[in-house]
Amino acid sequence: MNPPKIIHRGRFAPSPTGRMHLGNVYCALLSYLSVKSKGGVWVLRIEDLDPQRSKPDFAKWIEDDLQWLGLDWDEGGSKGGTYAPYYQSQRTDYYASLFEKIGQQTYPCFCRRADLLAASAPHASDGRVLYAGTCRGLSSDEIMHRIVTQMPAYRLCLPHQEVSFVDGLYGYQSIDLQDFYGDFVLRRADGTYAYQLAVAADDAAMHITEVVRGNDLLSSTPAQLYLYKLLGLQAPSFTHVPLLMSSKSGERLSKRDGSLSMEALRLQGVKPEQIWGMLAHKIGLLRQEEPISAKDLIPLYDVNKLPKENIVVYSE
Ligand code: GLU
């Protein structure tokens, strides 16, 4: 008897906070190629968690640009599908139910941004300020007293525990949860749920088997793996890919690199095949830069060919 067939499911999870740029479509391409090269399903999830920064118009542009690029997603976004809704802004009840499940391990935090910066908080090895744990020990009386006048955020109590995983490109990774993150926020004071909770919750609910995304999120993965474990959810595999860096700023591509926004590229008359040819050459899938469609790149995809170092692209 043949073993049951695995259905590979990957996703692209953009935040609709602006028009996509070359760096975003490059991440989209890699998650698409990775899952399509296994004959799988590619899902589009709109991560519009932040009500201040996300705009429905940008979500529409993301779909328009993906279509123009020939990156056809199988489910999600406005197409819907079995695990709808695919907009995080419409999934709050689900996040709330998971948050409740691990409520015992969270505590209300009344610190305001200014308090956090002013507190002599410990620093991580890379200089990030970690939460000092100021509200961890508040008594229930104190909480009742303060909650009347101020809505708290809720933080997750993290143990000193090593979490490790093997990244599909960068290999073995391991960190101590408490030393690396400090107690992180799961629900903000305005009631919105944090990225870490929403992303793990959704990848599990949408039966995502592989996450392929930029290496800027490599350090988020242990937090997400810990949440999967706490929530009793099945974690996907993780592959982080090098970022595209701007020749102009030396930093990762961003909205400031206007010449590489999808708007500018389309207005300049650049063709999708030229974009893919240039990127495929830079990541080692094509020996020479030549026009090619996203579909034709599927059989050429091999994670072992990808560079580990970030990739500089010309921006003006
Ligand atoms: N929404 C995140 C972003 O646009 C990506 C989240 C993820 O891929 O896990 O940066």
Coordinates of C-alpha atoms and ligand atoms in Angstrom, one line a residue:
M1 CA 0.0 0.0 0.0
N2 CA 1.3 3.5 -0.8
P3 CA 1.8 5.9 2.1
P4 CA -0.7 8.7 2.3
K5 CA 0.2 11.6 0.0
I6 CA 1.3 14.7 1.8
I7 CA -0.4 17.9 0.6
H8 CA 2.3 20.6 0.6
R9 CA 0.9 24.0 1.5
G10 CA 2.9 27.2 1.5
R11 CA 1.8 30.8 1.9
F12 CA 2.6 34.4 1.1
A13 CA 1.5 36.6 4.0
P14 CA 2.0 40.3 3.1
S15 CA 1.0 43.2 5.2
P16 CA -1.0 45.7 3.1
T17 CA 0.8 48.8 4.4
G18 CA 1.9 50.0 0.9
R19 CA 2.3 49.0 -2.7
M20 CA 4.7 46.0 -3.0
H21 CA 8.3 46.5 -4.0
L22 CA 10.8 44.2 -5.5
G23 CA 11.7 42.7 -2.1
N24 CA 8.1 41.7 -1.5
V25 CA 7.6 40.1 -4.8
Y26 CA 10.9 38.3 -4.5
C27 CA 9.7 36.7 -1.2
A28 CA 6.4 35.9 -2.9
L29 CA 8.3 34.2 -5.7
L30 CA 10.4 32.0 -3.4
S31 CA 7.4 30.8 -1.3
Y32 CA 5.6 30.1 -4.6
L33 CA 8.5 28.2 -6.2
S34 CA 9.2 26.2 -3.1
V35 CA 5.7 24.8 -2.7
K36 CA 4.9 24.6 -6.4
S37 CA 8.1 22.6 -7.0
K38 CA 6.5 20.0 -4.7
G39 CA 3.2 20.1 -6.5
G40 CA 1.6 21.9 -3.6
V41 CA -0.9 24.7 -2.9
W42 CA 0.0 28.3 -2.6
V43 CA -2.1 30.4 -0.2
L44 CA -2.4 34.2 0.0
R45 CA -3.0 35.6 3.5
I46 CA -3.5 39.3 4.0
E47 CA -1.8 40.3 7.3
D48 CA -3.9 43.4 8.1
L49 CA -3.6 43.1 11.8
D50 CA -2.6 46.6 12.4
P51 CA -5.7 48.8 11.8
Q52 CA -3.7 52.0 11.7
R53 CA -1.2 51.0 9.0
S54 CA -3.2 48.5 6.9
K55 CA -5.4 49.7 4.0
P56 CA -7.9 47.7 1.9
D57 CA -6.6 49.5 -1.2
F58 CA -3.2 48.1 -0.7
A59 CA -4.6 44.5 -0.3
K60 CA -6.2 45.0 -3.7
W61 CA -3.0 46.2 -5.2
I62 CA -1.2 43.2 -3.8
E63 CA -3.6 40.9 -5.7
D64 CA -3.4 43.1 -8.9
D65 CA 0.4 43.0 -8.8
L66 CA 0.5 39.2 -8.2
Q67 CA -1.8 38.6 -11.1
W68 CA 0.2 40.9 -13.3
L69 CA 3.4 39.0 -12.3
G70 CA 1.8 35.6 -13.1
L71 CA 2.0 34.4 -9.5
D72 CA -1.4 32.6 -9.3
W73 CA -2.4 31.7 -5.8
D74 CA -4.7 28.8 -5.3
E75 CA -6.7 30.1 -2.3
G76 CA -6.9 33.1 -0.1
G77 CA -7.3 36.8 -0.3
S78 CA -10.5 37.8 -2.1
K79 CA -10.6 34.4 -3.8
G80 CA -11.4 32.8 -0.4
G81 CA -11.2 29.0 0.1
T82 CA -11.7 26.3 2.7
Y83 CA -10.0 28.1 5.5
A84 CA -11.5 31.6 4.9
P85 CA -11.4 34.3 6.0
Y86 CA -7.8 35.0 4.8
Y87 CA -7.7 38.5 6.2
Q88 CA -6.3 38.7 9.7
S89 CA -8.5 41.6 10.5
Q90 CA -11.5 39.2 10.2
R91 CA -10.0 36.5 12.4
T92 CA -10.0 38.2 15.8
D93 CA -12.5 35.8 17.5
Y94 CA -10.2 32.9 16.6
Y95 CA -7.1 34.6 18.1
A96 CA -9.2 35.5 21.2
S97 CA -10.1 31.8 21.7
L98 CA -6.4 30.8 21.5
F99 CA -5.4 33.6 23.7
E100 CA -7.9 32.4 26.3
K101 CA -6.5 28.9 26.1
I102 CA -3.1 30.1 27.3
G103 CA -4.4 32.9 29.5
Q104 CA -2.9 31.3 32.6
Q105 CA 0.5 32.0 31.3
T106 CA 0.0 35.6 30.5
Y107 CA -0.1 38.7 32.7
P108 CA -1.5 42.2 32.3
C109 CA 1.2 44.8 31.7
F110 CA 0.4 48.5 32.4
C111 CA 3.8 49.8 31.3
R112 CA 3.6 52.5 28.7
R113 CA 6.1 53.0 25.9
A114 CA 7.9 55.7 27.8
D115 CA 8.1 53.5 30.9
L116 CA 9.6 50.7 28.9
L117 CA 12.3 52.9 27.5
A118 CA 13.0 54.6 30.8
A119 CA 13.3 51.4 32.8
S120 CA 16.8 50.0 33.1
A121 CA 15.7 47.0 31.0
P122 CA 18.2 44.3 30.1
H123 CA 19.6 44.3 26.6
A124 CA 19.9 41.4 24.2
S125 CA 23.3 40.7 22.7
D126 CA 22.3 42.7 19.6
G127 CA 21.2 45.7 21.6
R128 CA 17.5 45.2 21.6
V129 CA 15.8 46.3 24.8
L130 CA 14.1 43.4 26.6
Y131 CA 11.2 43.8 28.8
A132 CA 12.4 44.0 32.4
G133 CA 9.4 42.0 33.8
T134 CA 8.1 45.1 35.8
C135 CA 4.4 43.9 35.8
R136 CA 5.1 40.2 36.2
G137 CA 4.7 40.3 40.0
L138 CA 1.6 42.6 40.4
S139 CA -0.8 41.4 43.0
S140 CA -4.5 40.8 42.0
D141 CA -5.5 43.8 44.1
E142 CA -3.1 46.1 42.3
I143 CA -4.3 44.7 38.9
M144 CA -8.0 45.4 39.8
H145 CA -7.1 48.9 41.0
R146 CA -5.2 49.8 37.8
I147 CA -7.5 48.1 35.3
V148 CA -10.3 50.6 36.1
T149 CA -8.4 53.4 34.5
Q150 CA -6.1 51.7 32.1
M151 CA -6.4 48.9 29.6
P152 CA -3.4 46.7 29.9
A153 CA -1.4 44.8 27.3
Y154 CA -0.9 41.0 28.0
R155 CA 2.5 39.4 28.0
L156 CA 3.4 35.8 27.8
C157 CA 5.6 34.5 30.7
L158 CA 8.5 32.9 29.1
P159 CA 10.7 30.3 30.8
H160 CA 14.5 30.0 30.4
Q161 CA 14.2 27.3 27.8
E162 CA 16.2 26.5 24.7
V163 CA 14.1 26.3 21.5
S164 CA 15.9 24.9 18.5
F165 CA 15.0 24.1 14.9
V166 CA 16.6 23.3 11.6
D167 CA 16.1 26.0 9.0
G168 CA 15.8 24.9 5.4
L169 CA 18.6 27.2 4.3
Y170 CA 20.5 28.4 7.4
G171 CA 20.6 25.1 9.3
Y172 CA 20.5 24.5 13.0
Q173 CA 19.3 27.4 15.1
S174 CA 18.9 27.6 18.9
I175 CA 18.0 30.3 21.4
D176 CA 17.0 30.7 25.1
L177 CA 13.5 32.1 25.0
Q178 CA 13.7 34.4 28.0
D179 CA 17.2 35.7 27.2
F180 CA 16.3 36.4 23.6
Y181 CA 12.8 37.9 23.8
G182 CA 11.9 38.7 27.4
D183 CA 8.2 38.3 28.0
F184 CA 6.7 39.4 24.7
V185 CA 3.2 41.0 24.2
L186 CA 0.5 38.7 22.9
R187 CA -2.3 41.2 23.1
R188 CA -1.9 44.9 22.9
A189 CA -3.7 47.4 25.1
D190 CA -6.0 48.4 22.2
G191 CA -7.2 44.7 22.0
T192 CA -5.3 43.8 18.8
Y193 CA -3.4 40.5 18.9
A194 CA 0.3 40.4 18.3
Y195 CA 1.9 39.2 15.1
Q196 CA 3.6 36.2 16.8
L197 CA 0.2 34.8 18.0
A198 CA -1.7 35.6 14.8
V199 CA 0.9 34.1 12.4
A200 CA 1.3 30.8 14.3
A201 CA -2.5 30.5 14.8
D202 CA -3.2 31.1 11.1
D203 CA -0.4 28.9 9.7
A204 CA -1.8 26.1 11.8
A205 CA -5.5 26.8 11.0
M206 CA -4.7 27.0 7.3
H207 CA -2.7 23.7 7.4
I208 CA 0.5 25.4 6.2
T209 CA 3.2 22.8 5.9
E210 CA 6.1 25.1 5.0
V211 CA 6.9 28.7 5.7
V212 CA 9.4 30.4 3.3
R213 CA 10.1 34.0 4.2
G214 CA 12.8 36.6 4.6
N215 CA 15.6 36.1 7.0
D216 CA 14.6 39.1 9.0
L217 CA 12.0 36.8 10.5
L218 CA 14.4 34.0 11.4
S219 CA 14.6 35.3 14.9
S220 CA 10.8 35.2 15.3
T221 CA 10.6 31.5 14.6
P222 CA 11.5 30.1 18.1
A223 CA 8.8 32.3 19.6
Q224 CA 6.3 30.9 17.1
L225 CA 7.5 27.4 17.7
Y226 CA 7.0 27.9 21.4
L227 CA 3.5 29.1 20.8
Y228 CA 2.7 26.1 18.6
K229 CA 3.8 23.9 21.5
L230 CA 1.8 25.8 24.1
L231 CA -1.3 25.7 21.9
G232 CA -0.9 22.1 20.9
L233 CA -0.8 23.0 17.2
Q234 CA 1.3 21.4 14.4
A235 CA 4.2 23.6 13.3
P236 CA 5.3 23.9 9.7
S237 CA 8.8 23.7 8.4
F238 CA 10.7 26.9 8.1
T239 CA 13.1 28.2 5.4
H240 CA 14.4 31.7 5.6
V241 CA 15.8 33.3 2.5
P242 CA 18.3 36.2 2.1
L243 CA 16.9 39.7 1.8
L244 CA 17.2 42.0 -1.1
M245 CA 19.3 45.0 -0.1
S246 CA 19.2 48.5 -1.7
S247 CA 22.4 49.7 -3.4
K248 CA 21.3 53.2 -2.5
S249 CA 20.9 52.9 1.2
G250 CA 22.8 49.7 2.0
E251 CA 19.7 48.6 3.9
R252 CA 17.0 46.0 3.0
L253 CA 14.7 47.2 0.2
S254 CA 11.9 49.3 1.5
K255 CA 9.3 51.8 0.3
R256 CA 12.1 54.4 0.2
D257 CA 13.5 52.7 -2.8
G258 CA 10.7 54.1 -5.0
S259 CA 12.3 53.1 -8.3
L260 CA 11.8 49.4 -7.3
S261 CA 8.1 49.7 -6.2
M262 CA 5.7 47.8 -8.4
E263 CA 4.1 51.0 -9.4
A264 CA 7.4 52.4 -10.8
L265 CA 8.4 49.1 -12.4
R266 CA 5.0 48.7 -14.2
L267 CA 5.0 52.4 -15.3
Q268 CA 8.5 52.0 -16.7
G269 CA 7.2 49.2 -18.9
V270 CA 9.3 46.5 -17.2
K271 CA 7.9 43.0 -18.0
P272 CA 7.3 40.3 -15.3
E273 CA 9.6 38.0 -17.2
Q274 CA 12.4 40.5 -17.0
I275 CA 11.9 40.8 -13.2
W276 CA 12.0 37.0 -12.7
G277 CA 15.0 36.6 -15.0
M278 CA 17.0 39.2 -13.1
L279 CA 16.0 37.7 -9.7
A280 CA 16.5 34.1 -10.8
H281 CA 20.0 34.9 -11.9
K282 CA 20.8 36.6 -8.7
I283 CA 19.7 33.6 -6.6
G284 CA 21.5 31.0 -8.7
L285 CA 18.5 29.5 -10.5
L286 CA 19.6 30.8 -13.9
R287 CA 23.1 30.9 -15.2
Q288 CA 22.4 34.0 -17.3
E289 CA 19.9 36.8 -16.9
E290 CA 17.2 36.0 -19.4
P291 CA 13.4 36.6 -19.5
I292 CA 11.4 33.7 -17.9
S293 CA 8.0 33.3 -16.4
A294 CA 7.4 32.3 -12.8
K295 CA 5.8 29.0 -14.0
D296 CA 8.9 28.1 -16.0
L297 CA 11.1 28.7 -12.9
I298 CA 9.2 26.0 -10.9
P299 CA 11.2 23.0 -12.2
L300 CA 14.5 25.0 -11.8
Y301 CA 13.9 25.7 -8.1
D302 CA 16.4 24.2 -5.7
V303 CA 16.9 25.6 -2.2
N304 CA 20.5 24.4 -2.2
K305 CA 21.3 26.8 -4.9
L306 CA 20.2 29.9 -2.9
P307 CA 22.9 32.1 -1.5
K308 CA 22.9 32.7 2.3
E309 CA 24.2 36.3 2.1
N310 CA 21.8 39.1 1.4
I311 CA 21.6 40.2 -2.2
V312 CA 22.3 43.8 -3.4
V313 CA 20.1 45.2 -6.1
Y314 CA 20.5 48.5 -7.9
S315 CA 18.1 51.2 -6.7
E316 CA 18.1 54.9 -7.5
Ligands
GLU1 N1 3.2 39.9 7.4 C1 4.7 39.8 7.5 C2 5.3 40.8 6.6 O1 4.7 41.3 5.7 C3 5.2 38.4 7.1 C4 4.9 37.4 8.1 C5 5.5 36.0 7.8 O2 5.8 35.7 6.6 O3 5.5 35.3 8.8 O4 6.5 41.2 6.9

